[in-house]
Amino acid sequence: MSEKKIDTLVEVSHLKEYFNINTGMFSSKPLKAVDDVSFSIRRGETLGLVGESGCGKTTAGRTILHLYKPTAGEILFEGKPVKTKADIHEYRKKATMVFQDPYSSLNPRMTVSDIIGEPLDIHKMYSNRKEREERILELMNRVGLNSEHAARYAHEFSGGQRQRIGIARALALNPRFIVCDEPVSALDVSIQAQVINMFDELQDQMGLTYLFIAHDILVVRHISDRIAVMYLGRMVELADAKEIYEHPLHPYTRSLMSAVPQPDPKIARANKRIVLSGDIPSPLNAPSGCPFRTRCPHATPACAEAMPEFREVAPGHFAACHRVAELG
């Protein structure tokens, strides 16, 4: 087995997630939320996944955790496929999720202690009541909550504290892999930095691996080792965070990067904003060929004929664009 394979924790191969949408009395059409996505995540790294709302990044994260049954494709965890119910049951002990909205992802009828302890109850991870309570208090302390918070309810806390409760719940089974679905987008900017720094500290302490989903490029750049860009259900670019920030190859990635605010006024004035024309197409009626061609300033008739291959155009730098050699 190669060193690369040993180092890979999660491998996603040709993943598809289609939802059948009723379009008439007796007809339906597939909505291609995730369409032929492949990537791998190394042990201990953070892969950032970015894109516009509706591009399929949240669906990709949920499908990887089997919260949605994949339409097609394969998910490997530590080199083993996750397919059967038994596989998924074991996988759920090692892979979990932090949800976007701390207001709706916590049960309002449960105390903080019961919310954090729920995974322990489901998987029977304690031998007696005292062991359960000690584990819950340990988790609360790890995410910056006090022991007196254990008997309170979620509505009594601020947004940042609620997200900390959600993170403690995600850590309950000592997972190796966490999908973070826009975990700071619903929080105030002042709280965002605290939560992101906590994710960094937890990764160092526990050796965690993250898939960090967000639409804010600056947040993703701060926390990620590599960044993947999605558009209309497909992966369009993947590279190291510094490389993709300084040398984006795909026209869509270039547009995203041009919108990032610059603190230096001279750089900001020199920076040319790439404004895309039109709206993102519906995944129900995706354009032929390259999905980005209807908004791409560099599109040619050839872009409508065939889907560009997602390929390695430089060491560790992948892109899906017919004209990447010319534009690069």
mmCIF file of C-alpha atoms in Angstrom:
data_model
loop_
_atom_site.group_PDB
_atom_site.id
_atom_site.type_symbol
_atom_site.label_atom_id
_atom_site.label_comp_id
_atom_site.label_asym_id
_atom_site.label_seq_id
_atom_site.Cartn_x
_atom_site.Cartn_y
_atom_site.Cartn_z
ATOM 1 C CA MET A 1 0.000 0.000 0.000
ATOM 2 C CA SER A 2 1.325 3.425 -0.945
ATOM 3 C CA GLU A 3 2.085 6.179 1.541
ATOM 4 C CA LYS A 4 -0.694 8.273 -0.017
ATOM 5 C CA LYS A 5 -3.290 5.564 0.674
ATOM 6 C CA ILE A 6 -2.143 5.144 4.284
ATOM 7 C CA ASP A 7 -2.354 8.916 4.810
ATOM 8 C CA THR A 8 -5.885 9.206 3.366
ATOM 9 C CA LEU A 9 -8.708 9.109 5.909
ATOM 10 C CA VAL A 10 -11.735 9.801 3.684
ATOM 11 C CA GLU A 11 -11.937 9.112 -0.032
ATOM 12 C CA VAL A 12 -14.947 10.145 -2.117
ATOM 13 C CA SER A 13 -15.168 8.640 -5.590
ATOM 14 C CA HIS A 14 -17.664 9.747 -8.298
ATOM 15 C CA LEU A 15 -20.265 10.718 -5.694
ATOM 16 C CA LYS A 16 -23.741 11.579 -6.979
ATOM 17 C CA GLU A 17 -26.830 12.712 -5.081
ATOM 18 C CA TYR A 18 -29.949 13.184 -7.193
ATOM 19 C CA PHE A 19 -33.412 14.096 -5.897
ATOM 20 C CA ASN A 20 -36.495 13.314 -7.987
ATOM 21 C CA ILE A 21 -38.635 16.464 -8.353
ATOM 22 C CA ASN A 22 -42.243 16.270 -9.535
ATOM 23 C CA THR A 23 -42.648 18.368 -12.687
ATOM 24 C CA GLY A 24 -46.196 17.375 -13.613
ATOM 25 C CA MET A 25 -49.043 14.995 -12.876
ATOM 26 C CA PHE A 26 -47.092 11.823 -13.681
ATOM 27 C CA SER A 27 -43.623 13.099 -14.482
ATOM 28 C CA SER A 28 -40.502 13.835 -12.492
ATOM 29 C CA LYS A 29 -36.996 15.076 -13.156
ATOM 30 C CA PRO A 30 -33.728 14.517 -11.278
ATOM 31 C CA LEU A 31 -32.264 17.489 -9.435
ATOM 32 C CA LYS A 32 -28.517 16.858 -9.569
ATOM 33 C CA ALA A 33 -27.445 18.329 -6.230
ATOM 34 C CA VAL A 34 -24.074 16.538 -6.311
ATOM 35 C CA ASP A 35 -22.892 15.327 -9.704
ATOM 36 C CA ASP A 36 -19.787 13.133 -10.030
ATOM 37 C CA VAL A 37 -17.650 14.611 -7.239
ATOM 38 C CA SER A 38 -14.321 12.987 -6.292
ATOM 39 C CA PHE A 39 -11.742 14.035 -3.701
ATOM 40 C CA SER A 40 -9.834 12.709 -0.699
ATOM 41 C CA ILE A 41 -9.093 14.122 2.744
ATOM 42 C CA ARG A 42 -5.816 13.330 4.453
ATOM 43 C CA ARG A 43 -5.628 12.337 8.087
ATOM 44 C CA GLY A 44 -5.406 15.401 10.323
ATOM 45 C CA GLU A 45 -6.051 17.986 7.597
ATOM 46 C CA THR A 46 -8.861 20.472 7.022
ATOM 47 C CA LEU A 47 -10.379 20.532 3.546
ATOM 48 C CA GLY A 48 -12.415 23.673 2.939
ATOM 49 C CA LEU A 49 -15.399 23.365 0.588
ATOM 50 C CA VAL A 50 -16.708 26.652 -0.837
ATOM 51 C CA GLY A 51 -19.265 27.838 -3.383
ATOM 52 C CA GLU A 52 -22.440 29.863 -3.813
ATOM 53 C CA SER A 53 -25.689 28.965 -2.043
ATOM 54 C CA GLY A 54 -27.319 26.063 -3.868
ATOM 55 C CA CYS A 55 -24.076 24.677 -5.317
ATOM 56 C CA GLY A 56 -24.478 21.376 -3.432
ATOM 57 C CA LYS A 57 -21.763 21.680 -0.788
ATOM 58 C CA THR A 58 -24.051 20.951 2.192
ATOM 59 C CA THR A 59 -25.667 18.036 0.336
ATOM 60 C CA ALA A 60 -22.174 16.677 -0.401
ATOM 61 C CA GLY A 61 -21.268 16.823 3.306
ATOM 62 C CA ARG A 62 -24.471 15.099 4.391
ATOM 63 C CA THR A 63 -24.163 12.429 1.709
ATOM 64 C CA ILE A 64 -20.574 11.682 2.762
ATOM 65 C CA LEU A 65 -21.918 10.967 6.268
ATOM 66 C CA HIS A 66 -24.779 8.864 4.802
ATOM 67 C CA LEU A 67 -27.423 11.235 6.165
ATOM 68 C CA TYR A 68 -28.615 10.986 2.559
ATOM 69 C CA LYS A 69 -28.267 7.701 0.717
ATOM 70 C CA PRO A 70 -25.867 8.277 -2.215
ATOM 71 C CA THR A 71 -27.422 7.909 -5.669
ATOM 72 C CA ALA A 72 -24.091 6.609 -6.970
ATOM 73 C CA GLY A 73 -20.405 6.616 -6.113
ATOM 74 C CA GLU A 74 -18.317 5.273 -3.282
ATOM 75 C CA ILE A 75 -17.218 6.579 0.121
ATOM 76 C CA LEU A 76 -14.139 5.006 1.684
ATOM 77 C CA PHE A 77 -13.209 5.577 5.334
ATOM 78 C CA GLU A 78 -9.727 4.397 6.351
ATOM 79 C CA GLY A 79 -9.598 2.465 3.080
ATOM 80 C CA LYS A 80 -12.839 0.557 3.674
ATOM 81 C CA PRO A 81 -16.098 1.186 1.764
ATOM 82 C CA VAL A 82 -19.106 2.423 3.749
ATOM 83 C CA LYS A 83 -22.122 0.604 2.275
ATOM 84 C CA THR A 84 -24.066 -1.723 4.558
ATOM 85 C CA LYS A 85 -26.071 -0.806 7.673
ATOM 86 C CA ALA A 86 -23.335 -2.335 9.830
ATOM 87 C CA ASP A 87 -20.692 -0.244 8.017
ATOM 88 C CA ILE A 88 -22.733 2.931 8.546
ATOM 89 C CA HIS A 89 -23.313 2.140 12.248
ATOM 90 C CA GLU A 90 -19.565 1.795 12.850
ATOM 91 C CA TYR A 91 -18.808 4.800 10.635
ATOM 92 C CA ARG A 92 -21.133 7.007 12.703
ATOM 93 C CA LYS A 93 -18.942 6.379 15.759
ATOM 94 C CA LYS A 94 -15.934 7.809 13.935
ATOM 95 C CA ALA A 95 -17.534 10.466 11.711
ATOM 96 C CA THR A 96 -20.004 13.142 12.760
ATOM 97 C CA MET A 97 -21.328 16.602 11.909
ATOM 98 C CA VAL A 98 -21.571 20.119 13.329
ATOM 99 C CA PHE A 99 -24.667 21.738 11.835
ATOM 100 C CA GLN A 100 -25.054 25.272 10.520
ATOM 101 C CA ASP A 101 -27.889 26.596 12.655
ATOM 102 C CA PRO A 102 -27.346 26.321 16.414
ATOM 103 C CA TYR A 103 -30.958 27.434 16.938
ATOM 104 C CA SER A 104 -32.652 24.552 15.103
ATOM 105 C CA SER A 105 -30.090 21.748 15.501
ATOM 106 C CA LEU A 106 -30.625 21.402 19.275
ATOM 107 C CA ASN A 107 -33.750 19.852 20.816
ATOM 108 C CA PRO A 108 -35.478 22.596 22.892
ATOM 109 C CA ARG A 109 -37.009 19.973 25.226
ATOM 110 C CA MET A 110 -33.680 18.452 26.241
ATOM 111 C CA THR A 111 -31.198 19.784 28.768
ATOM 112 C CA VAL A 112 -27.611 20.470 27.694
ATOM 113 C CA SER A 113 -26.547 17.321 29.542
ATOM 114 C CA ASP A 114 -29.011 15.168 27.591
ATOM 115 C CA ILE A 115 -28.148 16.809 24.239
ATOM 116 C CA ILE A 116 -24.421 16.118 24.671
ATOM 117 C CA GLY A 117 -25.076 12.675 26.169
ATOM 118 C CA GLU A 118 -27.428 11.513 23.391
ATOM 119 C CA PRO A 119 -24.669 9.940 21.213
ATOM 120 C CA LEU A 120 -23.326 8.169 24.304
ATOM 121 C CA ASP A 121 -26.821 6.777 24.981
ATOM 122 C CA ILE A 122 -27.369 5.625 21.374
ATOM 123 C CA HIS A 123 -24.035 3.805 21.125
ATOM 124 C CA LYS A 124 -23.996 2.674 24.813
ATOM 125 C CA MET A 125 -20.584 4.195 25.461
ATOM 126 C CA TYR A 126 -20.661 4.136 29.272
ATOM 127 C CA SER A 127 -21.028 1.458 31.941
ATOM 128 C CA ASN A 128 -22.820 3.497 34.624
ATOM 129 C CA ARG A 129 -24.510 6.850 35.266
ATOM 130 C CA LYS A 130 -21.474 8.376 36.944
ATOM 131 C CA GLU A 131 -19.227 7.605 33.968
ATOM 132 C CA ARG A 132 -21.784 9.233 31.656
ATOM 133 C CA GLU A 133 -21.946 12.417 33.760
ATOM 134 C CA GLU A 134 -18.154 12.656 33.992
ATOM 135 C CA ARG A 135 -17.829 12.320 30.220
ATOM 136 C CA ILE A 136 -20.461 15.038 29.616
ATOM 137 C CA LEU A 137 -18.737 17.455 32.022
ATOM 138 C CA GLU A 138 -15.373 16.711 30.368
ATOM 139 C CA LEU A 139 -16.852 17.551 26.944
ATOM 140 C CA MET A 140 -18.445 20.747 28.239
ATOM 141 C CA ASN A 141 -15.153 21.864 29.747
ATOM 142 C CA ARG A 142 -13.349 21.113 26.461
ATOM 143 C CA VAL A 143 -15.580 23.528 24.513
ATOM 144 C CA GLY A 144 -15.612 26.268 27.169
ATOM 145 C CA LEU A 145 -18.924 25.594 28.951
ATOM 146 C CA ASN A 146 -19.348 25.513 32.737
ATOM 147 C CA SER A 147 -20.667 22.529 34.680
ATOM 148 C CA GLU A 148 -23.642 24.585 35.957
ATOM 149 C CA HIS A 149 -24.845 24.848 32.326
ATOM 150 C CA ALA A 150 -25.602 21.092 32.243
ATOM 151 C CA ALA A 151 -29.151 21.346 33.657
ATOM 152 C CA ARG A 152 -30.192 24.306 31.489
ATOM 153 C CA TYR A 153 -32.008 24.309 28.141
ATOM 154 C CA ALA A 154 -30.721 25.446 24.730
ATOM 155 C CA HIS A 155 -32.976 28.544 24.554
ATOM 156 C CA GLU A 156 -31.205 29.966 27.616
ATOM 157 C CA PHE A 157 -27.928 30.338 25.707
ATOM 158 C CA SER A 158 -26.504 32.723 23.118
ATOM 159 C CA GLY A 159 -25.811 31.599 19.541
ATOM 160 C CA GLY A 160 -22.115 31.073 20.217
ATOM 161 C CA GLN A 161 -22.812 29.002 23.334
ATOM 162 C CA ARG A 162 -25.383 26.903 21.462
ATOM 163 C CA GLN A 163 -22.838 26.141 18.765
ATOM 164 C CA ARG A 164 -20.403 25.074 21.500
ATOM 165 C CA ILE A 165 -23.084 22.652 22.756
ATOM 166 C CA GLY A 166 -23.393 21.279 19.203
ATOM 167 C CA ILE A 167 -19.612 20.876 18.977
ATOM 168 C CA ALA A 168 -19.511 19.080 22.362
ATOM 169 C CA ARG A 169 -22.212 16.693 21.093
ATOM 170 C CA ALA A 170 -20.158 16.047 17.939
ATOM 171 C CA LEU A 171 -17.089 15.204 20.073
ATOM 172 C CA ALA A 172 -18.941 12.800 22.378
ATOM 173 C CA LEU A 173 -17.761 9.583 20.678
ATOM 174 C CA ASN A 174 -14.163 10.758 20.102
ATOM 175 C CA PRO A 175 -14.631 10.957 16.319
ATOM 176 C CA ARG A 176 -11.791 11.101 13.810
ATOM 177 C CA PHE A 177 -13.674 12.978 11.088
ATOM 178 C CA ILE A 178 -16.090 15.926 11.433
ATOM 179 C CA VAL A 179 -18.115 17.593 8.690
ATOM 180 C CA CYS A 180 -18.525 21.248 9.702
ATOM 181 C CA ASP A 181 -21.508 22.626 7.765
ATOM 182 C CA GLU A 182 -21.102 26.429 7.827
ATOM 183 C CA PRO A 183 -20.658 26.277 11.629
ATOM 184 C CA VAL A 184 -20.008 30.017 12.065
ATOM 185 C CA SER A 185 -22.257 31.607 9.413
ATOM 186 C CA ALA A 186 -25.153 32.135 11.866
ATOM 187 C CA LEU A 187 -22.895 33.744 14.507
ATOM 188 C CA ASP A 188 -21.787 37.338 15.124
ATOM 189 C CA VAL A 189 -18.388 38.186 13.610
ATOM 190 C CA SER A 190 -16.834 38.642 17.076
ATOM 191 C CA ILE A 191 -17.930 35.118 18.055
ATOM 192 C CA GLN A 192 -16.883 33.565 14.726
ATOM 193 C CA ALA A 193 -13.173 34.023 15.467
ATOM 194 C CA GLN A 194 -13.532 32.345 18.884
ATOM 195 C CA VAL A 195 -15.304 29.309 17.425
ATOM 196 C CA ILE A 196 -12.830 28.960 14.526
ATOM 197 C CA ASN A 197 -9.885 29.147 16.955
ATOM 198 C CA MET A 198 -11.566 26.466 19.054
ATOM 199 C CA PHE A 199 -11.826 24.207 15.986
ATOM 200 C CA ASP A 200 -8.073 24.689 15.463
ATOM 201 C CA GLU A 201 -7.288 23.859 19.100
ATOM 202 C CA LEU A 202 -9.505 20.762 19.081
ATOM 203 C CA GLN A 203 -7.801 19.550 15.917
ATOM 204 C CA ASP A 204 -4.374 19.893 17.547
ATOM 205 C CA GLN A 205 -5.489 18.224 20.789
ATOM 206 C CA MET A 206 -7.522 15.361 19.301
ATOM 207 C CA GLY A 207 -5.972 14.847 15.860
ATOM 208 C CA LEU A 208 -9.277 15.598 14.106
ATOM 209 C CA THR A 209 -9.875 15.733 10.368
ATOM 210 C CA TYR A 210 -12.375 18.300 9.043
ATOM 211 C CA LEU A 211 -14.440 18.892 5.942
ATOM 212 C CA PHE A 212 -15.165 22.588 6.529
ATOM 213 C CA ILE A 213 -18.096 23.830 4.424
ATOM 214 C CA ALA A 214 -18.559 27.604 4.070
ATOM 215 C CA HIS A 215 -19.310 30.387 1.619
ATOM 216 C CA ASP A 216 -16.924 32.878 3.237
ATOM 217 C CA ILE A 217 -13.547 32.556 1.489
ATOM 218 C CA LEU A 218 -11.672 34.353 4.302
ATOM 219 C CA VAL A 219 -12.992 31.938 6.950
ATOM 220 C CA VAL A 220 -12.098 28.927 4.806
ATOM 221 C CA ARG A 221 -8.630 30.252 4.013
ATOM 222 C CA HIS A 222 -7.883 30.815 7.708
ATOM 223 C CA ILE A 223 -8.730 27.269 8.795
ATOM 224 C CA SER A 224 -8.085 25.091 5.711
ATOM 225 C CA ASP A 225 -5.009 23.237 4.492
ATOM 226 C CA ARG A 226 -6.593 22.742 1.059
ATOM 227 C CA ILE A 227 -9.636 24.343 -0.585
ATOM 228 C CA ALA A 228 -12.143 22.773 -2.979
ATOM 229 C CA VAL A 229 -14.546 24.926 -5.024
ATOM 230 C CA MET A 230 -17.987 23.678 -6.115
ATOM 231 C CA TYR A 231 -20.324 25.063 -8.740
ATOM 232 C CA LEU A 232 -23.750 23.650 -9.624
ATOM 233 C CA GLY A 233 -23.099 20.259 -8.048
ATOM 234 C CA ARG A 234 -19.651 19.743 -9.547
ATOM 235 C CA MET A 235 -16.092 20.261 -8.311
ATOM 236 C CA VAL A 236 -14.337 22.932 -10.405
ATOM 237 C CA GLU A 237 -11.032 23.432 -8.549
ATOM 238 C CA LEU A 238 -8.974 21.912 -5.716
ATOM 239 C CA ALA A 239 -5.558 23.004 -4.418
ATOM 240 C CA ASP A 240 -3.592 24.039 -1.329
ATOM 241 C CA ALA A 241 -5.179 27.037 0.403
ATOM 242 C CA LYS A 242 -2.261 29.392 -0.365
ATOM 243 C CA GLU A 243 -1.987 28.195 -3.972
ATOM 244 C CA ILE A 244 -5.692 28.582 -4.755
ATOM 245 C CA TYR A 245 -5.771 32.003 -3.094
ATOM 246 C CA GLU A 246 -2.738 33.334 -4.976
ATOM 247 C CA HIS A 247 -3.068 31.442 -8.285
ATOM 248 C CA PRO A 248 -6.692 30.493 -8.962
ATOM 249 C CA LEU A 249 -7.040 28.782 -12.359
ATOM 250 C CA HIS A 250 -10.767 28.320 -12.908
ATOM 251 C CA PRO A 251 -12.719 31.466 -14.001
ATOM 252 C CA TYR A 252 -15.298 30.877 -11.252
ATOM 253 C CA THR A 253 -12.617 30.641 -8.543
ATOM 254 C CA ARG A 254 -11.018 33.817 -9.893
ATOM 255 C CA SER A 255 -14.340 35.614 -9.552
ATOM 256 C CA LEU A 256 -14.727 34.436 -5.947
ATOM 257 C CA MET A 257 -11.183 35.517 -5.053
ATOM 258 C CA SER A 258 -11.625 38.935 -6.656
ATOM 259 C CA ALA A 259 -14.515 39.603 -4.257
ATOM 260 C CA VAL A 260 -12.382 39.084 -1.127
ATOM 261 C CA PRO A 261 -11.953 42.445 0.715
ATOM 262 C CA GLN A 262 -8.367 43.761 0.868
ATOM 263 C CA PRO A 263 -7.265 45.631 4.042
ATOM 264 C CA ASP A 264 -4.523 47.515 2.143
ATOM 265 C CA PRO A 265 -6.140 50.480 0.266
ATOM 266 C CA LYS A 266 -3.492 50.401 -2.513
ATOM 267 C CA ILE A 267 -4.060 46.697 -3.189
ATOM 268 C CA ALA A 268 -7.838 47.202 -2.962
ATOM 269 C CA ARG A 269 -7.731 49.973 -5.602
ATOM 270 C CA ALA A 270 -5.562 47.870 -7.915
ATOM 271 C CA ASN A 271 -7.731 44.785 -7.446
ATOM 272 C CA LYS A 272 -10.123 44.289 -10.345
ATOM 273 C CA ARG A 273 -13.456 42.841 -9.330
ATOM 274 C CA ILE A 274 -14.652 40.115 -11.712
ATOM 275 C CA VAL A 275 -18.435 40.491 -11.814
ATOM 276 C CA LEU A 276 -20.327 37.497 -13.192
ATOM 277 C CA SER A 277 -23.334 38.151 -15.397
ATOM 278 C CA GLY A 278 -26.617 36.335 -14.851
ATOM 279 C CA ASP A 279 -27.811 34.083 -12.056
ATOM 280 C CA ILE A 280 -26.644 30.592 -11.170
ATOM 281 C CA PRO A 281 -28.662 28.123 -13.306
ATOM 282 C CA SER A 282 -31.051 25.674 -11.667
ATOM 283 C CA PRO A 283 -29.620 22.192 -11.127
ATOM 284 C CA LEU A 284 -32.951 20.971 -12.569
ATOM 285 C CA ASN A 285 -32.046 22.571 -15.912
ATOM 286 C CA ALA A 286 -28.258 22.605 -15.931
ATOM 287 C CA PRO A 287 -26.614 23.847 -19.138
ATOM 288 C CA SER A 288 -24.959 21.344 -21.469
ATOM 289 C CA GLY A 289 -21.204 20.885 -21.329
ATOM 290 C CA CYS A 290 -19.468 23.005 -18.723
ATOM 291 C CA PRO A 291 -22.002 24.076 -16.045
ATOM 292 C CA PHE A 292 -20.276 27.461 -15.657
ATOM 293 C CA ARG A 293 -20.276 28.404 -19.355
ATOM 294 C CA THR A 294 -23.470 30.539 -19.175
ATOM 295 C CA ARG A 295 -21.712 32.981 -16.798
ATOM 296 C CA CYS A 296 -18.097 32.531 -17.910
ATOM 297 C CA PRO A 297 -16.416 35.497 -19.674
ATOM 298 C CA HIS A 298 -14.041 33.063 -21.442
ATOM 299 C CA ALA A 299 -16.634 30.560 -22.734
ATOM 300 C CA THR A 300 -16.398 29.297 -26.334
ATOM 301 C CA PRO A 301 -18.804 27.127 -28.381
ATOM 302 C CA ALA A 302 -16.657 24.112 -27.438
ATOM 303 C CA CYS A 303 -17.585 24.633 -23.769
ATOM 304 C CA ALA A 304 -21.216 23.743 -24.596
ATOM 305 C CA GLU A 305 -20.296 20.442 -26.220
ATOM 306 C CA ALA A 306 -18.512 18.472 -23.489
ATOM 307 C CA MET A 307 -18.100 18.467 -19.723
ATOM 308 C CA PRO A 308 -14.506 19.464 -18.852
ATOM 309 C CA GLU A 309 -12.492 16.788 -17.074
ATOM 310 C CA PHE A 310 -11.536 17.431 -13.454
ATOM 311 C CA ARG A 311 -7.802 16.850 -13.790
ATOM 312 C CA GLU A 312 -4.452 17.669 -12.214
ATOM 313 C CA VAL A 313 -3.033 20.636 -14.141
ATOM 314 C CA ALA A 314 -0.115 21.257 -11.727
ATOM 315 C CA PRO A 315 1.230 19.186 -8.818
ATOM 316 C CA GLY A 316 -1.647 18.989 -6.302
ATOM 317 C CA HIS A 317 -3.721 21.533 -8.253
ATOM 318 C CA PHE A 318 -6.874 20.208 -9.946
ATOM 319 C CA ALA A 319 -9.273 22.121 -12.178
ATOM 320 C CA ALA A 320 -12.173 21.426 -14.548
ATOM 321 C CA CYS A 321 -11.913 23.886 -17.455
ATOM 322 C CA HIS A 322 -11.389 23.378 -21.192
ATOM 323 C CA ARG A 323 -9.271 26.539 -21.427
ATOM 324 C CA VAL A 324 -7.239 26.201 -18.226
ATOM 325 C CA ALA A 325 -3.919 25.992 -20.123
ATOM 326 C CA GLU A 326 -4.626 29.278 -21.959
ATOM 327 C CA LEU A 327 -5.997 31.157 -18.952
ATOM 328 C CA GLY A 328 -3.325 29.931 -16.536
#
